[in-house]
Every structure is written in C-alpha cells, then in structure tokens.
C-alpha cells in the first residue's frame, strides 16, 4: 500500500492508504473525499479533479491530450492550477508513497 496525504475541500488533511495498481480516484472516492468518478475513469466528467502538490507534479506521468482537454473544459467552473490533474489518470504505485493532493472544488 502507498500512503497519500489528502487535503479535503474543508482544508482538513489526513493520510489514506492507496492500493497499488489502482487509479488514485478510486482511493479518494472510497475514502469519502467527495470524489464521484462518475465516468469511471473515461475522462469525461471531471469529478475527480485534484491539485497535485508542486513538488510531486513533475514525478507523475504527463497529462494525455484527452486529460488536458477535460481539464480545459472544467476551467469555466472551477479554478485550474498548473498542477491540476484528473485523479483517475494517476496510477498508484510505490513511487507515489507520500504524494500530497488537494481535492478540487466540486464541479
């Protein structure tokens, strides 16, 4: 298991264990952070939007064109940051132990 530090929408932080091999979205959804993951990881809903801590952003795989397009579509509704990501596109593995994320406002 990989430990991820999560800041929720109210500003509270807590550590959660994320299952290696699964998308981060599933951990955040199952841990009750208000992440819906309505599209199941198809990058078509944006309900799993998170902000990655700046120190961690370069360690993640690059955004795909589809992920970038979905994030761009969210810009009319929520703040986008350079570290904005869809958590459904972040596969958890041991290299992410200690990752820090903030749950973005709800769309």
Coordinates of N, CA and C in Angstrom, one line a residue:
X1 N 0.8 -1.2 0.0 CA 0.0 0.0 0.0 C 0.9 1.3 0.0
X2 N 0.4 2.3 -0.6 CA 1.0 3.6 -0.7 C 0.2 4.6 0.1
X3 N 0.9 5.4 0.9 CA 0.2 6.4 1.7 C 0.2 7.7 0.9
X4 N -1.0 8.3 0.9 CA -1.2 9.6 0.2 C -1.8 10.5 1.2
X5 N -1.2 11.8 1.3 CA -1.8 12.8 2.1 C -2.8 13.6 1.3
X6 N -4.0 13.7 1.9 CA -5.1 14.3 1.1 C -5.6 15.5 1.9
X7 N -5.7 16.7 1.3 CA -6.4 17.8 1.8 C -7.8 17.9 1.2
X8 N -8.8 17.8 2.1 CA -10.2 17.8 1.6 C -10.7 19.3 1.3
X9 N -11.9 19.4 0.8 CA -12.4 20.7 0.4 C -12.6 21.6 1.6
X10 N -12.6 21.1 2.8 CA -12.7 22.0 4.0 C -11.4 22.3 4.6
X11 N -10.3 21.9 4.0 CA -8.9 22.2 4.4 C -8.3 21.2 5.4
X12 N -9.1 20.2 5.8 CA -8.6 19.2 6.7 C -7.7 18.2 5.9
X13 N -6.6 17.8 6.6 CA -5.7 16.8 5.9 C -5.7 15.5 6.7
X14 N -5.6 14.4 5.9 CA -5.4 13.1 6.5 C -4.7 12.2 5.5
X15 N -4.0 11.2 6.1 CA -3.3 10.2 5.3 C -4.3 9.1 5.0
X16 N -4.2 8.6 3.7 CA -5.0 7.4 3.4 C -4.1 6.4 2.7
X17 N -4.4 5.1 2.8 CA -3.7 4.1 2.1 C -4.3 3.9 0.7
X18 N -3.5 3.9 -0.3 CA -4.0 3.7 -1.7 C -3.5 2.4 -2.2
X19 N -4.3 1.6 -2.9 CA -3.9 0.3 -3.4 C -3.1 0.5 -4.6
X20 N -1.9 -0.1 -4.6 CA -1.1 -0.1 -5.8 C -1.8 -0.7 -7.0
X21 N -1.6 -0.1 -8.1 CA -2.2 -0.7 -9.4 C -3.6 -0.1 -9.7
X22 N -4.2 0.6 -8.8 CA -5.5 1.2 -9.0 C -5.3 2.7 -9.2
X23 N -6.3 3.3 -9.9 CA -6.2 4.8 -10.1 C -6.4 5.5 -8.7
X24 N -5.8 6.6 -8.5 CA -5.9 7.4 -7.3 C -7.4 7.7 -7.0
X25 N -8.1 8.0 -8.1 CA -9.5 8.3 -8.0 C -10.3 7.3 -7.1
X26 N -10.0 6.0 -7.3 CA -10.8 5.0 -6.5 C -10.5 5.1 -5.0
X27 N -9.3 5.4 -4.6 CA -9.0 5.6 -3.2 C -9.7 6.8 -2.7
X28 N -9.6 7.9 -3.4 CA -10.3 9.2 -2.9 C -11.8 9.0 -2.8
X29 N -12.4 8.3 -3.8 CA -13.8 8.1 -3.8 C -14.2 7.2 -2.6
X30 N -13.5 6.1 -2.5 CA -13.8 5.1 -1.4 C -13.6 5.7 0.0
X31 N -12.6 6.6 0.1 CA -12.3 7.2 1.4 C -13.2 8.4 1.8
X32 N -14.2 8.7 1.0 CA -15.2 9.7 1.3 C -14.8 11.1 1.1
X33 N -13.9 11.4 0.1 CA -13.5 12.8 -0.1 C -14.4 13.6 -1.1
X34 N -15.5 13.0 -1.4 CA -16.4 13.7 -2.3 C -16.1 13.6 -3.8
X35 N -15.2 12.7 -4.1 CA -14.8 12.4 -5.5 C -15.8 11.4 -6.0
X36 N -16.5 11.8 -7.1 CA -17.6 10.9 -7.6 C -17.0 9.9 -8.6
X37 N -16.1 10.3 -9.5 CA -15.7 9.4 -10.5 C -16.8 8.9 -11.4
X38 N -17.7 9.7 -11.7 CA -19.0 9.3 -12.4 C -18.7 8.6 -13.7
X39 N -17.7 9.0 -14.4 CA -17.4 8.3 -15.7 C -16.6 7.1 -15.6
X40 N -16.1 6.7 -14.4 CA -15.4 5.5 -14.2 C -14.0 5.6 -14.7
X41 N -13.4 6.8 -14.9 CA -12.1 6.9 -15.4 C -11.9 7.1 -16.9
X42 N -13.1 7.5 -17.6 CA -13.0 7.7 -19.0 C -12.7 9.1 -19.4
X43 N -12.4 10.0 -18.4 CA -12.0 11.4 -18.6 C -13.1 12.2 -19.2
X44 N -14.4 11.9 -18.9 CA -15.5 12.6 -19.5 C -16.3 13.4 -18.5
X45 N -16.0 13.4 -17.2 CA -16.8 14.0 -16.2 C -16.1 15.1 -15.4
X46 N -14.8 14.9 -15.1 CA -14.0 15.9 -14.3 C -14.3 15.9 -12.9
X47 N -15.1 14.9 -12.4 CA -15.5 14.9 -10.9 C -14.4 14.4 -10.0
X48 N -13.2 14.0 -10.6 CA -12.1 13.5 -9.8 C -10.9 14.5 -9.9
X49 N -11.2 15.7 -10.2 CA -10.2 16.8 -10.3 C -9.5 17.0 -9.0
X50 N -8.2 17.0 -9.0 CA -7.3 17.3 -7.8 C -6.2 18.2 -8.2
X51 N -5.6 18.8 -7.2 CA -4.4 19.6 -7.3 C -3.3 18.8 -6.7
X52 N -2.2 18.6 -7.5 CA -1.1 17.9 -7.0 C -0.1 18.8 -6.4
X53 N 0.5 18.5 -5.2 CA 1.5 19.3 -4.6 C 2.6 19.6 -5.6
X54 N 3.0 20.8 -5.7 CA 4.0 21.3 -6.7 C 5.3 20.4 -6.7
X55 N 5.7 19.9 -5.6 CA 6.9 19.1 -5.5 C 6.7 17.7 -6.2
X56 N 5.5 17.3 -6.2 CA 5.1 16.0 -6.8 C 4.8 16.0 -8.2
X57 N 4.3 17.1 -8.7 CA 3.8 17.2 -10.1 C 4.7 16.7 -11.1
X58 N 6.0 17.0 -11.1 CA 6.9 16.5 -12.1 C 7.2 15.0 -12.0
X59 N 6.8 14.4 -10.9 CA 7.1 12.9 -10.8 C 6.0 12.1 -11.4
X60 N 4.9 12.7 -11.8 CA 3.8 12.0 -12.3 C 3.9 11.8 -13.8
X61 N 3.2 10.8 -14.4 CA 3.2 10.7 -15.9 C 2.6 12.0 -16.4
X62 N 3.0 12.4 -17.6 CA 2.4 13.6 -18.2 C 1.0 13.4 -18.5
X63 N 0.2 14.5 -18.6 CA -1.2 14.5 -19.0 C -1.3 14.1 -20.4
X64 N -2.3 13.3 -20.7 CA -2.6 12.9 -22.1 C -3.4 14.1 -22.7
X65 N -3.5 14.1 -24.0 CA -4.3 15.1 -24.7 C -5.7 15.1 -24.2
X66 N -6.3 13.9 -24.0 CA -7.7 13.8 -23.5 C -7.8 14.4 -22.1
X67 N -6.8 14.1 -21.2 CA -6.9 14.7 -19.9 C -6.8 16.2 -19.9
X68 N -5.9 16.7 -20.7 CA -5.8 18.1 -20.8 C -7.0 18.8 -21.4
X69 N -7.7 18.2 -22.3 CA -8.9 18.7 -22.9 C -10.0 18.7 -21.8
X70 N -10.1 17.7 -21.0 CA -11.2 17.6 -20.0 C -10.9 18.7 -18.9
X71 N -9.6 18.9 -18.5 CA -9.3 19.9 -17.6 C -9.6 21.3 -18.1
X72 N -9.3 21.5 -19.4 CA -9.7 22.8 -20.0 C -11.2 23.0 -20.0
X73 N -12.0 22.0 -20.2 CA -13.4 22.2 -20.1 C -13.9 22.5 -18.7
X74 N -13.1 22.2 -17.7 CA -13.5 22.5 -16.3 C -13.2 23.9 -16.0
X75 N -12.4 24.6 -16.8 CA -11.9 26.0 -16.4 C -13.1 27.0 -16.3
X76 N -14.2 26.7 -16.9 CA -15.4 27.7 -16.7 C -16.1 27.5 -15.4
X77 N -15.8 26.4 -14.7 CA -16.5 26.1 -13.5 C -15.7 26.1 -12.2
X78 N -14.4 25.7 -12.3 CA -13.5 25.7 -11.1 C -12.1 26.2 -11.5
X79 N -11.4 26.6 -10.5 CA -10.0 27.1 -10.7 C -9.1 25.9 -11.2
X80 N -8.4 26.2 -12.2 CA -7.4 25.3 -12.7 C -6.1 25.8 -12.2
X81 N -5.2 24.9 -11.9 CA -3.8 25.3 -11.5 C -2.9 24.5 -12.4
X82 N -1.6 24.9 -12.4 CA -0.6 24.2 -13.2 C -0.6 22.7 -12.8
X83 N -0.9 22.4 -11.6 CA -0.8 21.1 -11.1 C -2.1 20.3 -11.1
X84 N -3.1 20.9 -11.8 CA -4.4 20.2 -11.9 C -4.3 18.9 -12.6
X85 N -4.9 17.9 -12.1 CA -4.9 16.6 -12.7 C -6.3 15.9 -12.5
X86 N -6.6 14.9 -13.3 CA -7.7 14.0 -13.0 C -7.2 12.8 -12.3
X87 N -7.7 12.6 -11.1 CA -7.1 11.5 -10.3 C -7.3 10.1 -10.9
X88 N -8.3 10.0 -11.8 CA -8.5 8.7 -12.5 C -7.3 8.4 -13.4
X89 N -6.5 9.4 -13.7 CA -5.4 9.2 -14.6 C -4.0 9.0 -13.9
X90 N -4.1 8.9 -12.6 CA -2.9 8.7 -11.8 C -2.8 7.3 -11.2
X91 N -2.1 6.4 -11.8 CA -2.0 5.1 -11.3 C -1.1 5.1 -10.1
X92 N -1.6 4.4 -9.0 CA -0.8 4.4 -7.8 C 0.2 3.3 -7.8
X93 N 1.4 3.6 -7.4 CA 2.5 2.6 -7.2 C 3.4 3.1 -6.1
X94 N 4.3 2.3 -5.7 CA 5.2 2.6 -4.6 C 6.0 3.9 -4.7
X95 N 6.2 4.4 -6.0 CA 6.9 5.6 -6.2 C 6.1 6.9 -5.7
X96 N 4.8 6.7 -5.5 CA 4.0 7.8 -5.0 C 3.8 7.8 -3.5
X97 N 4.5 7.0 -2.8 CA 4.3 7.0 -1.3 C 4.7 8.4 -0.8
X98 N 3.8 9.0 -0.1 CA 4.0 10.4 0.4 C 3.4 11.4 -0.5
X99 N 2.8 11.1 -1.6 CA 2.1 12.0 -2.5 C 1.2 12.9 -1.7
X100 N 1.1 14.2 -2.0 CA 0.2 15.1 -1.4 C -0.7 15.7 -2.5
X101 N -2.0 15.6 -2.2 CA -3.0 16.1 -3.2 C -4.0 16.9 -2.4
X102 N -4.7 17.9 -3.1 CA -5.8 18.6 -2.6 C -7.0 18.4 -3.5
X103 N -8.1 18.0 -2.9 CA -9.3 17.8 -3.7 C -9.8 19.1 -4.2
X104 N -10.1 19.2 -5.5 CA -10.5 20.5 -6.1 C -12.0 20.7 -5.7
X105 N -12.5 21.9 -5.9 CA -13.9 22.2 -5.7 C -14.8 21.3 -6.6
X106 N -16.0 21.1 -6.1 CA -16.9 20.2 -6.9 C -17.4 21.0 -8.1
X107 N -17.5 20.2 -9.2 CA -18.0 20.8 -10.5 C -19.5 20.9 -10.4

